[in-house]
Coordinates of C-alpha atoms in Angstrom, one line a residue:
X1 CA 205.3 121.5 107.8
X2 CA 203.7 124.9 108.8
X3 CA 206.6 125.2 111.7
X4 CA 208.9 125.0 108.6
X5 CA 207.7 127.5 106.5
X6 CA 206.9 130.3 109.7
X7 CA 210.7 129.4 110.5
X8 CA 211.9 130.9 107.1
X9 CA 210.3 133.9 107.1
X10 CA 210.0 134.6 111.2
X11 CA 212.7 137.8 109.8
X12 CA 210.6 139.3 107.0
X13 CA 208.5 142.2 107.7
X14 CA 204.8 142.9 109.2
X15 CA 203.0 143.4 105.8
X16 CA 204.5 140.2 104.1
X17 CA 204.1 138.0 107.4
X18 CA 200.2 139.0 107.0
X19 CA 200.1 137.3 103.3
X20 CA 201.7 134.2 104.6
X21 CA 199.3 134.8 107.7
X22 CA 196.4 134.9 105.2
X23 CA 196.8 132.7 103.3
X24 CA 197.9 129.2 105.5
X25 CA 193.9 130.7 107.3
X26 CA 192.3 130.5 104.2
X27 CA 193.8 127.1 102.7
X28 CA 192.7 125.5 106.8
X29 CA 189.5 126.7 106.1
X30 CA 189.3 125.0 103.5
X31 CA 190.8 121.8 104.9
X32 CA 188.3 122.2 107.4
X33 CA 185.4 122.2 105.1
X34 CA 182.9 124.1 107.9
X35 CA 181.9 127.1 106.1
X36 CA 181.5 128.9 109.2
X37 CA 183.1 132.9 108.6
X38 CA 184.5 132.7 112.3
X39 CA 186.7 130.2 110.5
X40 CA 188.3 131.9 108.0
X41 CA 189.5 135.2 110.0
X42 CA 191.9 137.4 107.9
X43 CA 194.0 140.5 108.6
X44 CA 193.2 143.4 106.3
X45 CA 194.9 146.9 106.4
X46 CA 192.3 149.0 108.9
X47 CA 192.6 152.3 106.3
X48 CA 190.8 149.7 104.1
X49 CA 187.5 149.0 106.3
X50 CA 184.7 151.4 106.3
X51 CA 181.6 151.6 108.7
X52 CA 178.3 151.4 106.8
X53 CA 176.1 154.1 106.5
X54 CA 172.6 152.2 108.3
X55 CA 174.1 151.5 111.6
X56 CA 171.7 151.9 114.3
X57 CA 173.8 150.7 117.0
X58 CA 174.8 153.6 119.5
X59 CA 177.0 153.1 122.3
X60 CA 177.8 156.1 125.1
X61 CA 180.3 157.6 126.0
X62 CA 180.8 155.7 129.0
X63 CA 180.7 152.2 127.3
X64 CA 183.1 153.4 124.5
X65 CA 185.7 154.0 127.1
X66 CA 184.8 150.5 128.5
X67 CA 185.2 149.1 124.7
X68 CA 188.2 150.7 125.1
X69 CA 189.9 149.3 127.9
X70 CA 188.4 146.2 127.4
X71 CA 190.7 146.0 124.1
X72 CA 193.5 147.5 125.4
X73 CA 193.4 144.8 128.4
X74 CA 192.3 141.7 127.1
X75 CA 193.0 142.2 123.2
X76 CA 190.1 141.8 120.4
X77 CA 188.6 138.9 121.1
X78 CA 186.7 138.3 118.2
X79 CA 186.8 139.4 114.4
X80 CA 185.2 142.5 112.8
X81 CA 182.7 141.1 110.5
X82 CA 182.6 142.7 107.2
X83 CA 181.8 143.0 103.2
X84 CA 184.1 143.3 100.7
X85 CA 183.1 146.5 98.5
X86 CA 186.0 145.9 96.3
X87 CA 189.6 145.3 95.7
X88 CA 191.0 146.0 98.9
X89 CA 188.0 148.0 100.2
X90 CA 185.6 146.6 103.1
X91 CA 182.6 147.7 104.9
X92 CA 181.7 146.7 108.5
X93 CA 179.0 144.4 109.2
X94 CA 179.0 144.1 112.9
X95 CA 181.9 145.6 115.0
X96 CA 181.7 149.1 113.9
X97 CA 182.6 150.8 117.5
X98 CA 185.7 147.5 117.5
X99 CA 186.9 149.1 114.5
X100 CA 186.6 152.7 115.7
X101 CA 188.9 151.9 118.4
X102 CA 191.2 150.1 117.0
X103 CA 191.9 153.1 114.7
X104 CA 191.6 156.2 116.9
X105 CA 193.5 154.9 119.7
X106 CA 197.3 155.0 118.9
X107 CA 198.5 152.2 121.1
X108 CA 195.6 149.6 119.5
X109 CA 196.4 150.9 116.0
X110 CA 200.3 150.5 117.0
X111 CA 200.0 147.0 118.8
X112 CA 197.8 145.4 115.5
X113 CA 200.3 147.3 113.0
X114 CA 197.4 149.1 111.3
X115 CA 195.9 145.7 110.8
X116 CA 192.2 144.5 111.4
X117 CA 191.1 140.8 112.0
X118 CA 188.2 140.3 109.9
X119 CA 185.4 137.5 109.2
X120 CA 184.2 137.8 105.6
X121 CA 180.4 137.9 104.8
X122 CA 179.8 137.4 100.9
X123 CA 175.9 139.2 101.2
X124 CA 174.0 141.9 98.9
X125 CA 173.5 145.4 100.6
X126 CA 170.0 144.2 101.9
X127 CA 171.2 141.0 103.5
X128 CA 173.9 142.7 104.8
X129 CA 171.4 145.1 106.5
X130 CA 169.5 142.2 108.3
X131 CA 172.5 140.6 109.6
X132 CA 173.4 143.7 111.0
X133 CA 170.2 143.7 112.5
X134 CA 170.3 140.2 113.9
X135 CA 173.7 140.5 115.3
X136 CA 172.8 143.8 117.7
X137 CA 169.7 142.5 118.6
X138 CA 171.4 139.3 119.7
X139 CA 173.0 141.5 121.8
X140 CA 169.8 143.3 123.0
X141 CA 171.3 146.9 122.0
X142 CA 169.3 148.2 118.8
X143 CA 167.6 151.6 118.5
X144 CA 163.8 151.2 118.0
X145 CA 163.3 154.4 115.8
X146 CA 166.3 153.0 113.5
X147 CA 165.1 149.4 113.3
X148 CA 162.4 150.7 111.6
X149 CA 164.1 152.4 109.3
X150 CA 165.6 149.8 108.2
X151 CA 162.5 147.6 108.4
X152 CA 161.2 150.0 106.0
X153 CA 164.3 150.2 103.7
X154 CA 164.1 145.9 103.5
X155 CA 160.5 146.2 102.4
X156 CA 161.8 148.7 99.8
X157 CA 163.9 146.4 98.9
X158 CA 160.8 143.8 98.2
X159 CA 161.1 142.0 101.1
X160 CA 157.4 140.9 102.1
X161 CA 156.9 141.1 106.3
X162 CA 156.9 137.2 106.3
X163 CA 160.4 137.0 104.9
X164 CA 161.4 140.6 107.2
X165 CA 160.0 138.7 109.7
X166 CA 161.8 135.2 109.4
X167 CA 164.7 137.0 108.8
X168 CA 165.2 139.1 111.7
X169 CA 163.7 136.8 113.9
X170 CA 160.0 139.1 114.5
X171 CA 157.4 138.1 114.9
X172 CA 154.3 139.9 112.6
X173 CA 153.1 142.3 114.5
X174 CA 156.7 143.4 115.4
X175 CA 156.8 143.8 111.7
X176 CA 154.5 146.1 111.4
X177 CA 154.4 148.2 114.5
X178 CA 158.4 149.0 113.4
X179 CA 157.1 149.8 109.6
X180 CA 154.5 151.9 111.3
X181 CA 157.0 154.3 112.8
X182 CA 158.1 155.1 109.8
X183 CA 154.7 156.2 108.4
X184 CA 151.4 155.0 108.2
X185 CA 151.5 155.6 104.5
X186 CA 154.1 153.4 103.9
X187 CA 153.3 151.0 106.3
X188 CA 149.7 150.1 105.1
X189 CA 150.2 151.0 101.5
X190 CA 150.4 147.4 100.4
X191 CA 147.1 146.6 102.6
X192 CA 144.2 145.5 101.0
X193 CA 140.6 147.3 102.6
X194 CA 137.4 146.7 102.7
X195 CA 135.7 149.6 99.9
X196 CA 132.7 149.0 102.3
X197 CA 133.3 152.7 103.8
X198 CA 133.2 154.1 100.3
X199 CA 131.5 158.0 100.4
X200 CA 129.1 158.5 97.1

């Protein structure tokens, strides 16, 4: 049945092969009934996806070039993972430097046909920011001094350091010693003390 309908429109162009693309993905996935996002990968224009703004992933020079090559010999190999903002607008999740690539360098851009395959997360801004976290710490490449920033921004967020913690996989005092590079003040200002020390 699939075979039939990819027959009749093998001819039509890029863009509208993408809807017929997209769409026999989604209704599997929902055949499949395993909500995992890997599942359900779509192609989305790649003017369309944005990096977020609390990435604290950096990769060298040297490694870009790798990512690089790496796409240019063995193809993407796995999906951006993103957000939708809104209608037609996504923001990256995990895959930011993928999605660099894939739109600075001409012969990526040209070989996808300015299109980006993309796993869907449906998360608020804050949830978004902890799988971000978990996903490059999976991967053992997170900046200390920006983990805490965004430690600090969860907790503004009223996340308590249990649920920071369970989250991100921490343990407590990992917690804390990354809200404490932020400041001290911030850190302990939900601490209860002793009034013990008190100067009369």
């Amino acid at each position: 049945m699939i075979e039939e309908i990819l027959n009749q429109h093998a001819e039509k162009p890029f863009d509208e092969k993408v809807i017929i693309y997209n769409e026999i993905i989604s209704q599997l996935y929902a055949f499949i009934g395993v909500e995992y996002p890997v599942l359900n990968v779509q192609l989305v224009p790649m003017s369309c996806v944005e990096g977020n703004d609390y990435n604290p992933n950096k990769v060298a020079p040297p490694e870009m070039k790798l990512l690089e090559l790496s796409i240019l010999k063995d193809g993407l190999t796995m999906p951006v993972v993103v957000a939708k903002q809104k209608e037609n607008q996504w923001v990256v999740v995990d895959g930011f430097h993928r999605t660099l690539v894939c739109k600075k360098v001409p012969q990526i851009r040209e070989q996808l046909n300015g299109y980006l395959p993309v796993s869907q997360l449906n998360k608020k801004v804050e949830d978004r920011v902890a799988s971000t976290v978990r996903h490059n710490m999976a991967r053992g490449t997170h900046q200390v001094e920006l983990s805490a920033k965004l430690v600090a921004f969860l907790k503004r967020n009223d996340w308590s350091n249990e649920r920071i913690g369970e989250e991100l996989g921490m343990d407590p005092d990992e917690v804390l010693r990354l809200r404490q590079i932020t400041g001290l003040a911030e850190a302990f200002k939900d601490m209860e003390f002793s009034k013990s020390w008190d100067i009369k």
